[in-house]
Tab-separated table of C-alpha atoms in Angstrom:
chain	number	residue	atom	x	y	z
A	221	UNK	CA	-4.520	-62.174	19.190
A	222	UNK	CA	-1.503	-62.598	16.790
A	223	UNK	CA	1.663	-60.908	18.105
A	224	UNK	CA	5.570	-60.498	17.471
A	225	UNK	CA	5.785	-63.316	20.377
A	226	UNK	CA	3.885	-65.577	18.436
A	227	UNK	CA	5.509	-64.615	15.298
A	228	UNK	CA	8.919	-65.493	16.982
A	229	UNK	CA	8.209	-68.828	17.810
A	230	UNK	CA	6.652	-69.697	14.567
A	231	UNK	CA	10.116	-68.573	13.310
A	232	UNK	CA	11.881	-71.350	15.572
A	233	UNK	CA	9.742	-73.433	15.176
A	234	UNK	CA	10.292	-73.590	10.902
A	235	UNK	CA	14.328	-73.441	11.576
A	236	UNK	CA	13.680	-76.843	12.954
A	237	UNK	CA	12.610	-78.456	9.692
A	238	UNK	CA	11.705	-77.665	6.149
A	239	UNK	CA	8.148	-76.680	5.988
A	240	UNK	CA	5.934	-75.222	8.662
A	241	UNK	CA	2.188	-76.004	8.533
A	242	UNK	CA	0.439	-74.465	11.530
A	243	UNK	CA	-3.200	-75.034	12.723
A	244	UNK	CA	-5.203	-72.481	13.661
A	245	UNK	CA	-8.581	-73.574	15.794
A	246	UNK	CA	-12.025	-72.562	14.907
A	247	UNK	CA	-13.664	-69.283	16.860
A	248	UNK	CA	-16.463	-73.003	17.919
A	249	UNK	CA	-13.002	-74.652	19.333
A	250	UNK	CA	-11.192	-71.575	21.670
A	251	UNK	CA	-14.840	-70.678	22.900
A	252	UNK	CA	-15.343	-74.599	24.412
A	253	UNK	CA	-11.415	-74.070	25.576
A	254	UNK	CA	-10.553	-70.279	26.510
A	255	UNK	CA	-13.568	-68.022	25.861
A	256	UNK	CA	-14.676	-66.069	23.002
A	257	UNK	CA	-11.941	-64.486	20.477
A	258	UNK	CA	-11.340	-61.612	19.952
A	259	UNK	CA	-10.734	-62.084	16.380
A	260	UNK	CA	-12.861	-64.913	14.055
A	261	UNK	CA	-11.666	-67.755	12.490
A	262	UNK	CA	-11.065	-65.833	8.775
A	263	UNK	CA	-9.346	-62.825	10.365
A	264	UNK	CA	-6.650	-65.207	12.371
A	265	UNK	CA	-6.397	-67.484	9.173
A	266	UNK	CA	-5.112	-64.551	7.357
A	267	UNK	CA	-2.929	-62.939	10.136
A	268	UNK	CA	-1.116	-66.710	10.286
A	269	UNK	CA	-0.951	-66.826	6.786
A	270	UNK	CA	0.609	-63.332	6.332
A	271	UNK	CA	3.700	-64.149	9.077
A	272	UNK	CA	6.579	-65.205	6.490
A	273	UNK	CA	7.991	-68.713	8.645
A	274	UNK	CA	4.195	-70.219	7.609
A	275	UNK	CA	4.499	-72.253	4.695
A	276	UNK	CA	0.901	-73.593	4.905
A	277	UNK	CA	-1.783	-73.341	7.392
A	278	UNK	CA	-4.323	-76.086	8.567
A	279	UNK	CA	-7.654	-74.270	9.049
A	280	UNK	CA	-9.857	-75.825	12.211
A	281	UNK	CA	-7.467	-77.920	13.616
A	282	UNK	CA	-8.363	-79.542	16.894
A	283	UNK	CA	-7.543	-78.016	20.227
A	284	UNK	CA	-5.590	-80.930	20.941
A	285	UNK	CA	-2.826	-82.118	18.986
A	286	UNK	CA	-2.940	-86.108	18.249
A	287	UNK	CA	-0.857	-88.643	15.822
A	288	UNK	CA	-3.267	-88.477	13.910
A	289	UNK	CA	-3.558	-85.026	13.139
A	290	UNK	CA	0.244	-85.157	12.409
A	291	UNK	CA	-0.314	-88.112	10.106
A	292	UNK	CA	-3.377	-86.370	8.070
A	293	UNK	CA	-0.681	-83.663	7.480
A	294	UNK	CA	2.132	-85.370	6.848
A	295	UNK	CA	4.346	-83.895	9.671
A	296	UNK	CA	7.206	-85.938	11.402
A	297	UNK	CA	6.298	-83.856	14.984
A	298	UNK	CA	4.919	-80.674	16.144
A	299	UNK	CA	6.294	-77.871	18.068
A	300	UNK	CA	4.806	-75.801	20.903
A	301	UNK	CA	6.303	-73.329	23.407
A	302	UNK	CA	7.345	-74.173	26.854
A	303	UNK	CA	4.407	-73.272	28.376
A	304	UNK	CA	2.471	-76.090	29.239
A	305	UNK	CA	-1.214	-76.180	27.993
A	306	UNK	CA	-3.861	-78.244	29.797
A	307	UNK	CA	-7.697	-79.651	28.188
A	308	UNK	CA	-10.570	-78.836	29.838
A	309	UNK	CA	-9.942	-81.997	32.396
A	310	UNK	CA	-6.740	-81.276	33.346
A	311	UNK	CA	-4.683	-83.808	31.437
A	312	UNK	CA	-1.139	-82.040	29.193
A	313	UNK	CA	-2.643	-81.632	25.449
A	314	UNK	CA	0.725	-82.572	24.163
A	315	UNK	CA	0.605	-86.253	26.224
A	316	UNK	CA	0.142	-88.513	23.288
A	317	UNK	CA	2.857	-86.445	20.224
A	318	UNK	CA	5.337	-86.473	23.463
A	319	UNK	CA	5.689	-90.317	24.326
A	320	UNK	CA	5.841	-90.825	20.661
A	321	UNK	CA	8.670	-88.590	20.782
A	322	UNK	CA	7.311	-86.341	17.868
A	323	UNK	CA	7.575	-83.347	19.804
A	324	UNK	CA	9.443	-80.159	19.875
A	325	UNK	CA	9.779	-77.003	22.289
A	326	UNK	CA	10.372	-73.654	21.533
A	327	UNK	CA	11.425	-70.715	23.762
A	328	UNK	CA	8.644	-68.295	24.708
A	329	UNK	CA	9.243	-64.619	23.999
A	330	UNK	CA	10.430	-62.348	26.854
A	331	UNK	CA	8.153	-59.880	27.729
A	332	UNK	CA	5.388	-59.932	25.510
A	333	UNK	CA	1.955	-61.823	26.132
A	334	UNK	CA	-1.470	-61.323	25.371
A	335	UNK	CA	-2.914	-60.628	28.746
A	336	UNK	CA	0.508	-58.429	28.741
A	337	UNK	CA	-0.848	-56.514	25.971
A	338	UNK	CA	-4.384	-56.898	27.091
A	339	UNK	CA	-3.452	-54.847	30.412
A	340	UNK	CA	-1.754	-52.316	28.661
A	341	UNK	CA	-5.121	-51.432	26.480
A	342	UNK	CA	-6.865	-51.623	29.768
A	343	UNK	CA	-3.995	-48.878	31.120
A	344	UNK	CA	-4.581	-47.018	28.616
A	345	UNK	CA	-8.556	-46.645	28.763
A	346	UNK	CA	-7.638	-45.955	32.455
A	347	UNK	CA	-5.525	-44.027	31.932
A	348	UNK	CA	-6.748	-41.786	29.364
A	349	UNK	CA	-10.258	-41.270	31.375
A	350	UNK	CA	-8.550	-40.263	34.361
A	351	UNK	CA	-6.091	-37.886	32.569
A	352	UNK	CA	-3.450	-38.925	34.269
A	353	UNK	CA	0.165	-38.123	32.801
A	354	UNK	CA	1.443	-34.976	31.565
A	355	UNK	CA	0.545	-34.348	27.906
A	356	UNK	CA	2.775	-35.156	24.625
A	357	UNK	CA	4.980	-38.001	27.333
A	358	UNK	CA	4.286	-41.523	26.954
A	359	UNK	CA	4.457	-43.871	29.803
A	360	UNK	CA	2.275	-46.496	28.411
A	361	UNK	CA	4.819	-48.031	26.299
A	362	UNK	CA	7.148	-47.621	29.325
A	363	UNK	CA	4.907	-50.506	30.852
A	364	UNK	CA	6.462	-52.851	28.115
A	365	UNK	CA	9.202	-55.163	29.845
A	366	UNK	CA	10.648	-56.408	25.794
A	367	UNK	CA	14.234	-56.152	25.493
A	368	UNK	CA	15.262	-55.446	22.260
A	369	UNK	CA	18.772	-56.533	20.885
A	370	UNK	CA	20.535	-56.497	17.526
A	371	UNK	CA	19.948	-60.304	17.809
A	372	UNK	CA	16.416	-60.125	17.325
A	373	UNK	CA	16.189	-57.743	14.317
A	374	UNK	CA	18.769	-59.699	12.287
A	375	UNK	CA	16.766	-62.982	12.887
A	376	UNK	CA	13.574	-61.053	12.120
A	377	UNK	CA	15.048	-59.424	8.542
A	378	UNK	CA	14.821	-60.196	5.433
A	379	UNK	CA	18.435	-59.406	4.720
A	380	UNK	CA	17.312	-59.295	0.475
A	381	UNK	CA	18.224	-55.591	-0.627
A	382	UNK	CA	16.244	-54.552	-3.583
A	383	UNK	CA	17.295	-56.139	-6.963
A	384	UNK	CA	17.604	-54.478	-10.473
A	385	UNK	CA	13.818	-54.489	-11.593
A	386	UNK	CA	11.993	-54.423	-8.342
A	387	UNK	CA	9.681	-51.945	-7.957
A	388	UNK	CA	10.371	-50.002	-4.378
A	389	UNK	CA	7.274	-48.797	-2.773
A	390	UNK	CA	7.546	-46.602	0.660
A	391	UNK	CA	4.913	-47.178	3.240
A	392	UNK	CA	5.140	-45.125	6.362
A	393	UNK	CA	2.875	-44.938	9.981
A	394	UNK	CA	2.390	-46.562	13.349
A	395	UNK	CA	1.707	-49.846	12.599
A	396	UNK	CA	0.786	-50.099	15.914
A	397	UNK	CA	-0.678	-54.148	17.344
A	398	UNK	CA	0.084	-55.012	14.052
A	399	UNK	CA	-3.407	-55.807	12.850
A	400	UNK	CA	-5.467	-57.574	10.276
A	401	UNK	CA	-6.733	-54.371	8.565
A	402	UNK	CA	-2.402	-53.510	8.224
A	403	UNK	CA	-2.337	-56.900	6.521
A	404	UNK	CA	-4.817	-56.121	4.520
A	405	UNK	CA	-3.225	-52.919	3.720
A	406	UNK	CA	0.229	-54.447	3.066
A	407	UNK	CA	-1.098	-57.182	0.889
A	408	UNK	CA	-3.066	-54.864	-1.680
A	409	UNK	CA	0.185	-52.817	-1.680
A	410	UNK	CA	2.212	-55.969	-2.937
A	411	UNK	CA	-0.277	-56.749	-5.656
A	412	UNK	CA	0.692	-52.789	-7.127
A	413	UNK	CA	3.820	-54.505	-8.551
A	414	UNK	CA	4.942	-57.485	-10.414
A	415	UNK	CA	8.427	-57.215	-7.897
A	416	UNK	CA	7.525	-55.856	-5.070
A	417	UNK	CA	10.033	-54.273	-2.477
A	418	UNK	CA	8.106	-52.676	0.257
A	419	UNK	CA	9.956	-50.192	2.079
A	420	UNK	CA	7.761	-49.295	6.041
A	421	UNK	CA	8.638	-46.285	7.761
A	422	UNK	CA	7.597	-46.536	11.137
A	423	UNK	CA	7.399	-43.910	13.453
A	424	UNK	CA	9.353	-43.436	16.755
A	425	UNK	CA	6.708	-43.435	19.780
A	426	UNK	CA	6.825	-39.586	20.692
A	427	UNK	CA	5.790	-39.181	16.913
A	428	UNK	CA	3.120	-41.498	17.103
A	429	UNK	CA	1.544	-40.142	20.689
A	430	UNK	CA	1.643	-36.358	18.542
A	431	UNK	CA	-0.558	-37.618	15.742
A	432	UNK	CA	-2.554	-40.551	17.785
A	433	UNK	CA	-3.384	-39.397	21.067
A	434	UNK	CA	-4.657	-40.653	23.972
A	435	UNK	CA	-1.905	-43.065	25.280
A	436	UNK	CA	-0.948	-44.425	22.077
A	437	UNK	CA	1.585	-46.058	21.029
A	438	UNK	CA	0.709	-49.167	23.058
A	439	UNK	CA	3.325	-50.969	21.220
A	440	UNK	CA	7.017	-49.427	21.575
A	441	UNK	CA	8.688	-48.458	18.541
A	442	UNK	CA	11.120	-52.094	19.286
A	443	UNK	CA	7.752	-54.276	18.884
A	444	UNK	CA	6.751	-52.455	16.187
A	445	UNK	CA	9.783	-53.280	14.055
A	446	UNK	CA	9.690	-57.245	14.968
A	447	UNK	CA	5.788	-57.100	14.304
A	448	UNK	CA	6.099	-55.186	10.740
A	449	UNK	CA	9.313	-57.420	9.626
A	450	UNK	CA	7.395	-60.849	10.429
A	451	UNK	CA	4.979	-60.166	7.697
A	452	UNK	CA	5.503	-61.787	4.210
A	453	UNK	CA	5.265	-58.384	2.242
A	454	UNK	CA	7.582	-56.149	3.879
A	455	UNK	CA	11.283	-56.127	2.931
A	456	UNK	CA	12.489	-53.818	4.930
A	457	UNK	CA	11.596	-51.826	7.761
A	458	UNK	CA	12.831	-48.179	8.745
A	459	UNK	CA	13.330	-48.072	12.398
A	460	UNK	CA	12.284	-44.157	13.032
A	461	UNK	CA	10.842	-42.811	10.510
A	462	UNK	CA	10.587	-39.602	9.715
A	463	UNK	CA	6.838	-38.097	9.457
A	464	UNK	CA	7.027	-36.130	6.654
A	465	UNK	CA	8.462	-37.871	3.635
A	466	UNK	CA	11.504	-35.631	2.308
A	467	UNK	CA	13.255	-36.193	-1.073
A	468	UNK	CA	15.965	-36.953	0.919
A	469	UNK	CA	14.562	-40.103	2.052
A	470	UNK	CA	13.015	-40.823	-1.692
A	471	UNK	CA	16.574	-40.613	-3.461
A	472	UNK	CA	18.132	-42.384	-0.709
A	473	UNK	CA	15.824	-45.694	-1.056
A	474	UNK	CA	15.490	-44.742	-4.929
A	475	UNK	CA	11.112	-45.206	-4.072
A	476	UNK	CA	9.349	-45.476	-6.944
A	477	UNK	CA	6.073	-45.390	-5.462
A	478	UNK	CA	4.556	-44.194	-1.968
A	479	UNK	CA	1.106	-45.473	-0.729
A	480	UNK	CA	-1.233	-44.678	1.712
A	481	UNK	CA	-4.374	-46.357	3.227
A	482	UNK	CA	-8.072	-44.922	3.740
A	483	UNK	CA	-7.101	-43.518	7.041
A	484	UNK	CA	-6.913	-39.372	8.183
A	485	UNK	CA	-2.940	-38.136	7.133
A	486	UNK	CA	-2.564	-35.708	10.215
A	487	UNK	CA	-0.411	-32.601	9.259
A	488	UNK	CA	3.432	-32.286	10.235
A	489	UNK	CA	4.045	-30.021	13.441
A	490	UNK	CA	4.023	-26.907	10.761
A	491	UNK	CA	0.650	-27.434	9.402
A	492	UNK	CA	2.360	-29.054	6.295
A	493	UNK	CA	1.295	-32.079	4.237
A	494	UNK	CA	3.446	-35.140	5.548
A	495	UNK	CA	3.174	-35.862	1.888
A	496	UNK	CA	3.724	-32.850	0.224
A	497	UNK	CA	7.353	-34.199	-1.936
A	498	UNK	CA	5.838	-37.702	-3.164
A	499	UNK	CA	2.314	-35.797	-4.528
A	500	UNK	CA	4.990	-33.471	-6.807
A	501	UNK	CA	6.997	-35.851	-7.808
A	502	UNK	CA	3.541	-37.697	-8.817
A	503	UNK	CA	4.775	-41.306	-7.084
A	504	UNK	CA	1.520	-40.473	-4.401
A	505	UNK	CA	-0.938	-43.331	-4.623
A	506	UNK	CA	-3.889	-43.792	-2.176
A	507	UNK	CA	-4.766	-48.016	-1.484
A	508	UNK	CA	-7.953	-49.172	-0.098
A	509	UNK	CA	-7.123	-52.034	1.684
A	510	UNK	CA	-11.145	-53.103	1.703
A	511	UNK	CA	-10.397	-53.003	5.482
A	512	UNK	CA	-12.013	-50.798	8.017
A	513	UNK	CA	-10.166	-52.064	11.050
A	514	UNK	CA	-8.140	-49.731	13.132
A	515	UNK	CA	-5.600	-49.882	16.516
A	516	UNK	CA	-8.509	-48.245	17.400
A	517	UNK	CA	-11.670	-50.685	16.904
A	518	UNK	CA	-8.792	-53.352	17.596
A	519	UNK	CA	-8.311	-51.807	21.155
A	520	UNK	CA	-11.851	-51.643	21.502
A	521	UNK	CA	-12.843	-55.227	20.771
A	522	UNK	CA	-10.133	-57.070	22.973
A	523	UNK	CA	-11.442	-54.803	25.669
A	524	UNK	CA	-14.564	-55.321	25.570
A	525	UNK	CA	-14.034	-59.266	25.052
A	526	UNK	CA	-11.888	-58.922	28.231
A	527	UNK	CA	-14.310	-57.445	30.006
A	528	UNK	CA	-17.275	-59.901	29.272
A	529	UNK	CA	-14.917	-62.445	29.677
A	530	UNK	CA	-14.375	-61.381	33.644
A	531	UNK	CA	-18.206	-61.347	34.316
A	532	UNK	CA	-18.820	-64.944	33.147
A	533	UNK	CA	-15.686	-65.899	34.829
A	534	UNK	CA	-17.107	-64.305	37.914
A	535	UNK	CA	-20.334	-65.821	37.415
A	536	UNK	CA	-18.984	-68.770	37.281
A	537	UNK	CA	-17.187	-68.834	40.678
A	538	UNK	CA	-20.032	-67.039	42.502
A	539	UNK	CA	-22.170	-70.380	41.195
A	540	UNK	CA	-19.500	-72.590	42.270
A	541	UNK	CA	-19.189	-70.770	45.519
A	542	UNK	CA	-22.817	-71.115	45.856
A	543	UNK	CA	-22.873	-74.916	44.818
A	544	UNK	CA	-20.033	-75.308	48.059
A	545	UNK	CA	-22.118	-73.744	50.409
A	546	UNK	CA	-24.975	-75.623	49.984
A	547	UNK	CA	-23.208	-78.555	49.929
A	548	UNK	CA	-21.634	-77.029	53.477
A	549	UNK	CA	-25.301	-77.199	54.616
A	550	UNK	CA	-26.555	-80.147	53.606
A	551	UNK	CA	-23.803	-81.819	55.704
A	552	UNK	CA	-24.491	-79.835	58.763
A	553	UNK	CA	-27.828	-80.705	58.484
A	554	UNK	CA	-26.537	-84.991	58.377
């Protein structure tokens, strides 16, 4: 997975030089490592290449990071976070760029992981099968330990307000474990426009839940924001949104041009078109983003990866357990 925590230490880790270059492993490379991901090798190119710190990326770069790697790109040292990560045989991946002394840390982001977010889809199928919770109130996202502060958002922003000439075009949804089919999205959006100035409305969580179901958001409305404002093509990002798009909100960001993707616009609460005042004013424009990935088939994927991922685990210590007892035997025996 790609997430705001990842995003945030790619953003250190380019305030520590001039020019970020980040390699991404082959699906071949995290199967031998981790197990299978969830995403392939094109779709986490693109999600790396779409966060706005990466100046370049290195496509199949080896699981472990040697001098020679940093050599082939031209990089005086790397940086990783502060969690230490371990080959296969147990030795620190990071050994040989360390006593060279061409290596960096960065701070890991507070509350947010992957298995973090992992168990919160796995909550939420749970969850939502079991019926627990009253309707229309969302503790899932209350199962998200991110703090967010006025800190993070300002290192996070653009901080560019739209120029003379700029063409501002108003986005508006979830956005929801920011995704490669949102990239997608945002990128043919950008190409609508010599100067682009993209404009995302995002949705508080109550809002979200209404239209979405189930137990969604699983993101809160604070990881949201930091996920949206990492990528490349949005400029700015409105922090509760409001679902239907008024005139109010048009004049006040002078839009020029509001898009929408392939996916279902639910009605407002009244049974009104959310998009009623951009369709008069004739600024309405549907994108197809070529993408048919949703939070949905997202949330689906990593949790049925996780899943298979458990049984060979298990598999594997039942074998190893089996491998010890026989061994336990064969001693007696002696």
């Amino acid at each position: 997975m790609v997430h705001y925590g990842h995003s945030n230490q790619l953003r250190q880790a380019r305030a520590m030089g001039d020019y970020l270059i980040v390699g991404v492993h082959t699906d071949e490379e995290i199967a031998k490592h981790k197990g299978p991901p969830v995403f392939t090798q094109e779709e986490r190119y693109k999600m790396v290449q779409a966060i706005k710190w990466v100046d370049e990326i290195a496509p199949g770069a080896p699981y472990v990071t040697t001098l020679e790697t940093l050599d082939k790109y031209n990089c005086d040292f790397c940086v990783h976070g502060d969690d230490i990560t371990l080959t296969v045989d147990g030795k620190d991946t990071y050994e040989e760029v360390k006593t060279a002394g061409r290596y960096r840390e960065c701070k890991r982001t507070q509350g947010v992981s992957t298995t973090d977010l992992v168990g919160r889809m796995l909550l939420m199928t749970k969850a939502h099968h079991s019926n627990i919770g009253p309707k229309g109130h969302s503790p899932w996202t209350g199962v998200s330990q991110f703090l967010q502060t006025s800190q993070k958002i300002i290192q996070f922003a653009s901080g560019k307000e739209p120029q003379p000439g700029d063409t501002i075009i108003y986005v508006a949804g979830a956005f929801d474990l920011f995704h490669i089919g949102h990239v997608d999205f945002l990128e043919k959006v950008h190409q609508l426009s010599e100067r682009p100035y993209i404009i995302a409305g995002l949705h508080f969580d109550q809002e979200v839940n209404r239209y979405k179901g189930k137990n969604y958001p699983i993101m809160n409305i604070h990881e949201r924001t930091l996920s949206v404002l990492a990528c490349r093509y949005v400029s700015e990002v409105v922090i509760g949104a409001p679902y239907a798009v008024t005139a109010d909100l048009l004049d006040h960001f002078r839009v020029t041009l509001v898009c929408h993707g392939m996916t279902e616009v639910v009605s407002d609460k009244d049974g009104s078109d959310p998009y009623e005042e951009p369709k008069r004013r004739g600024i309405f424009q549907l994108v197809d983003s070529g993408s048919n990935l949703t939070t949905d088939l997202i949330v689906q994927r990593i949790i049925k990866n996780r899943l298979e991922f458990e049984a060979r685990n298990q598999k594997k210590e039942a074998k190893e357990l089996a491998v010890l007892e026989a061994m336990k035997k064969l001693e007696e025996k002696h």
